[in-house]
mmCIF file of C-alpha atoms and ligand atoms in Angstrom:
data_model
loop_
_atom_site.group_PDB
_atom_site.id
_atom_site.type_symbol
_atom_site.label_atom_id
_atom_site.label_comp_id
_atom_site.label_asym_id
_atom_site.label_seq_id
_atom_site.Cartn_x
_atom_site.Cartn_y
_atom_site.Cartn_z
ATOM 1 C CA MET D 814 -0.024 0.014 -0.004
ATOM 2 C CA THR D 815 1.117 3.510 -0.667
ATOM 3 C CA ARG D 816 0.640 6.924 0.766
ATOM 4 C CA ILE D 817 -2.660 8.604 0.580
ATOM 5 C CA ASP D 818 -3.283 10.804 -2.507
ATOM 6 C CA SER D 819 -3.459 14.558 -1.754
ATOM 7 C CA GLU D 820 -6.986 14.772 -3.216
ATOM 8 C CA ASP D 821 -8.241 11.887 -1.152
ATOM 9 C CA MET D 822 -6.631 13.556 1.813
ATOM 10 C CA ARG D 823 -8.423 16.915 1.098
ATOM 11 C CA ARG D 824 -11.731 15.081 0.984
ATOM 12 C CA LEU D 825 -11.141 13.456 4.209
ATOM 13 C CA LEU D 826 -10.255 16.816 5.962
ATOM 14 C CA LYS D 827 -13.553 18.464 5.230
ATOM 15 C CA LEU D 828 -15.139 17.882 8.551
ATOM 16 C CA TYR D 829 -12.469 16.450 10.985
ATOM 17 C CA PHE D 830 -13.950 15.868 14.358
ATOM 18 C CA ILE D 831 -11.560 15.476 17.220
ATOM 19 C CA MET D 832 -12.376 14.341 20.778
ATOM 20 C CA GLY D 833 -11.565 12.325 23.875
ATOM 21 C CA SER D 834 -13.662 11.495 26.869
ATOM 22 C CA VAL D 835 -12.951 14.781 28.566
ATOM 23 C CA ASN D 836 -14.601 16.666 25.729
ATOM 24 C CA CYS D 837 -17.871 14.856 25.827
ATOM 25 C CA ARG D 838 -21.256 15.716 27.368
ATOM 26 C CA LEU D 839 -22.672 12.388 26.289
ATOM 27 C CA SER D 840 -20.693 9.214 26.325
ATOM 28 C CA PRO D 841 -17.837 9.217 23.800
ATOM 29 C CA GLU D 842 -19.453 6.319 21.957
ATOM 30 C CA ASP D 843 -22.838 8.251 21.611
ATOM 31 C CA THR D 844 -20.988 11.478 20.702
ATOM 32 C CA LEU D 845 -19.055 9.772 17.909
ATOM 33 C CA THR D 846 -22.070 7.864 16.566
ATOM 34 C CA ALA D 847 -24.038 11.123 16.423
ATOM 35 C CA ALA D 848 -21.119 13.003 14.704
ATOM 36 C CA THR D 849 -20.792 10.160 12.131
ATOM 37 C CA ASP D 850 -24.536 10.214 11.441
ATOM 38 C CA GLY D 851 -24.156 13.936 10.927
ATOM 39 C CA GLY D 852 -21.604 13.632 8.260
ATOM 40 C CA ILE D 853 -18.077 13.971 9.600
ATOM 41 C CA THR D 854 -15.352 12.837 7.163
ATOM 42 C CA LEU D 855 -12.400 12.028 9.520
ATOM 43 C CA PHE D 856 -12.165 11.415 13.311
ATOM 44 C CA GLN D 857 -9.129 11.826 15.791
ATOM 45 C CA PHE D 858 -9.059 10.258 19.171
ATOM 46 C CA ARG D 859 -7.375 12.860 21.416
ATOM 47 C CA GLU D 860 -7.455 11.764 24.953
ATOM 48 C CA LYS D 861 -5.867 14.637 26.832
ATOM 49 C CA GLY D 862 -6.218 16.518 30.107
ATOM 50 C CA LEU D 863 -6.305 15.852 33.851
ATOM 51 C CA SER D 864 -8.930 13.161 33.776
ATOM 52 C CA ALA D 865 -7.739 11.489 30.597
ATOM 53 C CA LEU D 866 -8.014 7.685 30.549
ATOM 54 C CA LYS D 867 -4.859 5.603 30.685
ATOM 55 C CA GLY D 868 -3.706 2.080 30.297
ATOM 56 C CA ALA D 869 -6.410 -0.616 29.633
ATOM 57 C CA ALA D 870 -9.302 1.961 29.798
ATOM 58 C CA LEU D 871 -7.554 4.078 27.205
ATOM 59 C CA LEU D 872 -7.051 1.052 24.902
ATOM 60 C CA GLN D 873 -10.626 -0.129 25.452
ATOM 61 C CA LEU D 874 -12.286 3.186 24.562
ATOM 62 C CA GLY D 875 -9.897 3.646 21.642
ATOM 63 C CA GLY D 876 -10.933 0.235 20.352
ATOM 64 C CA GLN D 877 -14.672 1.031 20.696
ATOM 65 C CA LEU D 878 -14.290 4.281 18.875
ATOM 66 C CA ARG D 879 -12.329 2.714 16.192
ATOM 67 C CA GLU D 880 -15.013 0.341 15.655
ATOM 68 C CA ILE D 881 -17.690 2.895 15.335
ATOM 69 C CA CYS D 882 -15.465 4.479 12.752
ATOM 70 C CA ARG D 883 -14.893 1.354 10.777
ATOM 71 C CA ASN D 884 -18.586 0.614 10.806
ATOM 72 C CA SER D 885 -19.309 4.020 9.246
ATOM 73 C CA GLY D 886 -16.473 4.042 6.888
ATOM 74 C CA ILE D 887 -14.655 6.932 8.718
ATOM 75 C CA LYS D 888 -10.793 6.792 9.049
ATOM 76 C CA PHE D 889 -9.493 6.713 12.636
ATOM 77 C CA ILE D 890 -6.528 8.913 13.580
ATOM 78 C CA VAL D 891 -4.867 8.827 16.991
ATOM 79 C CA ASN D 892 -3.417 12.107 18.582
ATOM 80 C CA ASP D 893 0.352 12.066 19.427
ATOM 81 C CA ASP D 894 0.608 8.503 20.949
ATOM 82 C CA LEU D 895 2.546 6.167 18.608
ATOM 83 C CA GLU D 896 2.179 3.100 20.722
ATOM 84 C CA LEU D 897 -1.602 3.645 20.827
ATOM 85 C CA ALA D 898 -1.808 4.183 17.183
ATOM 86 C CA ALA D 899 -0.046 0.951 16.674
ATOM 87 C CA ALA D 900 -1.880 -1.045 19.193
ATOM 88 C CA LEU D 901 -5.220 0.063 17.729
ATOM 89 C CA ASP D 902 -4.071 -0.230 14.188
ATOM 90 C CA ALA D 903 -5.251 3.317 13.632
ATOM 91 C CA ASP D 904 -5.403 4.719 10.017
ATOM 92 C CA GLY D 905 -3.090 7.417 11.011
ATOM 93 C CA ILE D 906 -1.623 9.668 13.634
ATOM 94 C CA HIS D 907 -1.530 13.492 14.210
ATOM 95 C CA VAL D 908 1.556 14.835 15.862
ATOM 96 C CA GLY D 909 2.828 18.187 17.296
ATOM 97 C CA GLN D 910 6.054 19.997 16.770
ATOM 98 C CA ASP D 911 7.642 18.280 19.768
ATOM 99 C CA ASP D 912 7.024 14.814 18.428
ATOM 100 C CA LEU D 913 8.976 12.677 16.075
ATOM 101 C CA PRO D 914 9.249 13.915 12.464
ATOM 102 C CA ALA D 915 6.801 12.294 10.038
ATOM 103 C CA ARG D 916 9.485 10.389 8.276
ATOM 104 C CA LEU D 917 10.448 8.492 11.375
ATOM 105 C CA ILE D 918 6.787 7.858 12.317
ATOM 106 C CA ARG D 919 6.247 6.403 8.783
ATOM 107 C CA GLN D 920 9.122 4.060 9.292
ATOM 108 C CA ARG D 921 7.539 2.870 12.629
ATOM 109 C CA LEU D 922 3.807 2.772 11.630
ATOM 110 C CA GLY D 923 3.960 1.918 7.853
ATOM 111 C CA GLU D 924 4.207 3.729 4.616
ATOM 112 C CA HIS D 925 0.412 3.952 4.051
ATOM 113 C CA LYS D 926 -0.517 5.484 7.302
ATOM 114 C CA ILE D 927 -1.942 9.016 7.322
ATOM 115 C CA ILE D 928 0.433 11.424 9.127
ATOM 116 C CA GLY D 929 -0.814 14.974 10.218
ATOM 117 C CA VAL D 930 1.497 17.612 11.669
ATOM 118 C CA SER D 931 0.472 20.730 13.577
ATOM 119 C CA ALA D 932 2.200 23.738 12.050
ATOM 120 C CA HIS D 933 1.980 27.281 13.356
ATOM 121 C CA ASN D 934 4.072 29.164 10.684
ATOM 122 C CA LEU D 935 5.528 28.897 7.272
ATOM 123 C CA THR D 936 8.879 27.440 8.751
ATOM 124 C CA GLU D 937 7.091 24.684 10.500
ATOM 125 C CA ALA D 938 4.902 24.006 7.497
ATOM 126 C CA ARG D 939 7.908 23.627 5.186
ATOM 127 C CA GLN D 940 9.647 21.349 7.563
ATOM 128 C CA ALA D 941 6.654 19.100 7.944
ATOM 129 C CA ILE D 942 6.294 18.911 4.271
ATOM 130 C CA ALA D 943 9.879 18.006 3.792
ATOM 131 C CA ASP D 944 9.463 15.315 6.403
ATOM 132 C CA GLY D 945 6.499 13.752 4.469
ATOM 133 C CA ALA D 946 3.405 14.866 6.302
ATOM 134 C CA ASP D 947 0.182 14.098 4.472
ATOM 135 C CA TYR D 948 -1.541 17.116 5.910
ATOM 136 C CA LEU D 949 -1.165 20.048 8.260
ATOM 137 C CA GLY D 950 -3.317 21.237 11.080
ATOM 138 C CA VAL D 951 -2.950 25.155 11.386
ATOM 139 C CA GLY D 952 -4.199 26.905 14.438
ATOM 140 C CA PRO D 953 -5.373 28.228 16.658
ATOM 141 C CA VAL D 954 -7.433 30.221 14.181
ATOM 142 C CA TYR D 955 -9.726 31.484 17.013
ATOM 143 C CA PRO D 956 -9.538 31.319 20.881
ATOM 144 C CA THR D 957 -9.971 27.894 22.116
ATOM 145 C CA THR D 958 -10.564 26.289 25.597
ATOM 146 C CA SER D 959 -9.754 22.763 24.440
ATOM 147 C CA LYS D 960 -5.969 22.966 24.385
ATOM 148 C CA ASP D 961 -4.040 24.117 27.348
ATOM 149 C CA ASP D 962 -0.809 24.915 25.529
ATOM 150 C CA ALA D 963 -2.295 26.483 22.539
ATOM 151 C CA GLN D 964 -0.204 29.060 20.785
ATOM 152 C CA ALA D 965 -1.210 32.652 20.155
ATOM 153 C CA VAL D 966 -4.393 33.027 18.014
ATOM 154 C CA ARG D 967 -3.530 33.792 14.409
ATOM 155 C CA GLY D 968 -6.888 34.122 12.733
ATOM 156 C CA THR D 969 -6.631 32.875 9.211
ATOM 157 C CA THR D 970 -3.271 34.671 8.438
ATOM 158 C CA VAL D 971 -1.000 31.550 8.534
ATOM 159 C CA ILE D 972 -3.339 29.652 6.240
ATOM 160 C CA GLU D 973 -3.470 32.591 3.803
ATOM 161 C CA GLU D 974 0.407 32.988 3.995
ATOM 162 C CA LEU D 975 0.777 29.264 3.398
ATOM 163 C CA ARG D 976 -1.282 29.231 0.227
ATOM 164 C CA ARG D 977 0.255 32.577 -0.995
ATOM 165 C CA SER D 978 3.653 30.895 -0.765
ATOM 166 C CA GLY D 979 2.383 28.240 -3.157
ATOM 167 C CA LEU D 980 2.288 25.282 -0.500
ATOM 168 C CA SER D 981 -0.478 23.091 -1.770
ATOM 169 C CA ILE D 982 -0.419 20.490 0.975
ATOM 170 C CA PRO D 983 -3.874 19.500 2.418
ATOM 171 C CA VAL D 984 -4.591 21.838 5.315
ATOM 172 C CA VAL D 985 -7.182 21.878 8.130
ATOM 173 C CA GLY D 986 -7.909 24.868 10.274
ATOM 174 C CA ILE D 987 -8.292 24.315 13.953
ATOM 175 C CA GLY D 988 -9.078 26.236 17.111
ATOM 176 C CA GLY D 989 -12.467 27.666 18.320
ATOM 177 C CA ILE D 990 -14.213 27.019 15.016
ATOM 178 C CA THR D 991 -17.969 27.393 15.216
ATOM 179 C CA LEU D 992 -20.750 27.426 12.662
ATOM 180 C CA GLU D 993 -20.724 31.195 12.638
ATOM 181 C CA ASN D 994 -16.945 31.793 12.302
ATOM 182 C CA ALA D 995 -16.109 28.899 9.924
ATOM 183 C CA PRO D 996 -16.561 30.341 6.444
ATOM 184 C CA PRO D 997 -13.439 32.608 6.435
ATOM 185 C CA VAL D 998 -11.243 29.544 7.424
ATOM 186 C CA ILE D 999 -12.334 27.798 4.154
ATOM 187 C CA ARG D 1000 -11.948 31.090 2.141
ATOM 188 C CA ALA D 1001 -8.506 31.564 3.406
ATOM 189 C CA GLY D 1002 -7.452 28.300 1.673
ATOM 190 C CA ALA D 1003 -8.090 25.536 4.139
ATOM 191 C CA ASP D 1004 -9.440 22.199 2.776
ATOM 192 C CA GLY D 1005 -11.453 21.604 5.945
ATOM 193 C CA LEU D 1006 -12.366 22.344 9.501
ATOM 194 C CA SER D 1007 -11.098 20.550 12.610
ATOM 195 C CA ILE D 1008 -13.380 20.874 15.545
ATOM 196 C CA ILE D 1009 -13.737 19.646 19.134
ATOM 197 C CA SER D 1010 -16.216 21.602 21.271
ATOM 198 C CA ALA D 1011 -18.630 23.015 18.681
ATOM 199 C CA ILE D 1012 -19.527 19.418 17.962
ATOM 200 C CA ALA D 1013 -18.826 17.444 21.010
ATOM 201 C CA GLY D 1014 -20.551 20.023 23.294
ATOM 202 C CA ALA D 1015 -23.485 20.790 20.920
ATOM 203 C CA GLU D 1016 -26.955 20.390 22.173
ATOM 204 C CA ASP D 1017 -27.793 18.359 19.045
ATOM 205 C CA ILE D 1018 -24.511 16.721 17.829
ATOM 206 C CA ARG D 1019 -25.959 15.118 14.724
ATOM 207 C CA GLU D 1020 -27.646 18.294 13.484
ATOM 208 C CA THR D 1021 -24.626 20.358 14.252
ATOM 209 C CA ALA D 1022 -22.262 18.094 12.287
ATOM 210 C CA ARG D 1023 -24.759 18.068 9.453
ATOM 211 C CA ARG D 1024 -24.658 21.869 9.336
ATOM 212 C CA PHE D 1025 -20.936 21.901 9.424
ATOM 213 C CA ALA D 1026 -20.818 19.312 6.651
ATOM 214 C CA GLN D 1027 -23.264 21.493 4.505
ATOM 215 C CA LEU D 1028 -20.967 24.535 5.174
ATOM 216 C CA VAL D 1029 -17.803 22.762 3.965
ATOM 217 C CA THR D 1030 -19.521 21.626 0.919
ATOM 218 C CA ALA D 1031 -20.899 25.077 0.099
ATOM 219 C CA PRO D 1032 -18.593 27.478 1.921
ATOM 220 C CA SER D 1033 -20.082 30.594 0.447
ATOM 221 C CA SER D 1034 -23.636 29.859 1.467
HETATM 222 N N1 LIG C 1317 -4.990 22.066 18.410
HETATM 223 P P1 LIG C 1317 -11.878 23.483 19.805
HETATM 224 S S1 LIG C 1317 -6.273 24.120 18.868
HETATM 225 C C1 LIG C 1317 -6.470 20.279 19.558
HETATM 226 O O1 LIG C 1317 -3.808 25.223 17.502
HETATM 227 C C2 LIG C 1317 -6.056 21.736 19.137
HETATM 228 O O2 LIG C 1317 -3.046 23.384 16.960
HETATM 229 C C3 LIG C 1317 -4.944 23.389 18.208
HETATM 230 O O3 LIG C 1317 -10.616 22.600 19.879
HETATM 231 C C4 LIG C 1317 -3.796 24.047 17.403
HETATM 232 O O4 LIG C 1317 -12.523 23.233 18.482
HETATM 233 C C5 LIG C 1317 -7.013 22.770 19.369
HETATM 234 O O5 LIG C 1317 -12.814 23.082 20.942
HETATM 235 C C6 LIG C 1317 -8.341 22.660 20.114
HETATM 236 O O6 LIG C 1317 -11.516 24.863 19.909
HETATM 237 C C7 LIG C 1317 -9.444 22.817 19.225
#
């Protein structure tokens, strides 16, 4: 198997839902099921924070969420944890700037796995591309309460800069994205939206995911 094609990657990034147990109002299983029913196109299991699950409980929840994804044809990405990604046979991994470079991760997990890298400026973006990232997560676009160590809010400037510089790698915007503030992220050149709280914390998760899905299909509406 070979690396994912860029156009396939762009399609997967359209509505990229991220969560772990700490982000959920309902159970993580019900949250993910509602989100997949609503039309998310990719999922990342990100179990972070003080009350994050560990050990066997982490593996068990990860396995359940992976099954929900498999049953609905959604690819399952693990945040940061190479061992967990391997143990769950995840479809890919998303890493930050302090983690191993994509090229070493690929050696460990397999050539065909999806590797996403967080990038906060052009230098980091270029490095991640050189290392073989399949996509970049660029943020925080707006203020977020879901990441303790989030960098300064950059609006859509980094995404615009990246596109102006001719970098065509698939890009997803992240950080504080809501139904109201999402359109400029797509207009700036992002291929999709990455969202935790606006979906996981929504009153009606399925309907909210459905509206986001509509928005990324018709960004100007
Ligand atoms: N990464 P919400 S911001 C996981 O800037 C994550 O790289 C970010 O959650 C980055 O949609 C963020 O609730 C949190 O704001 C996104």
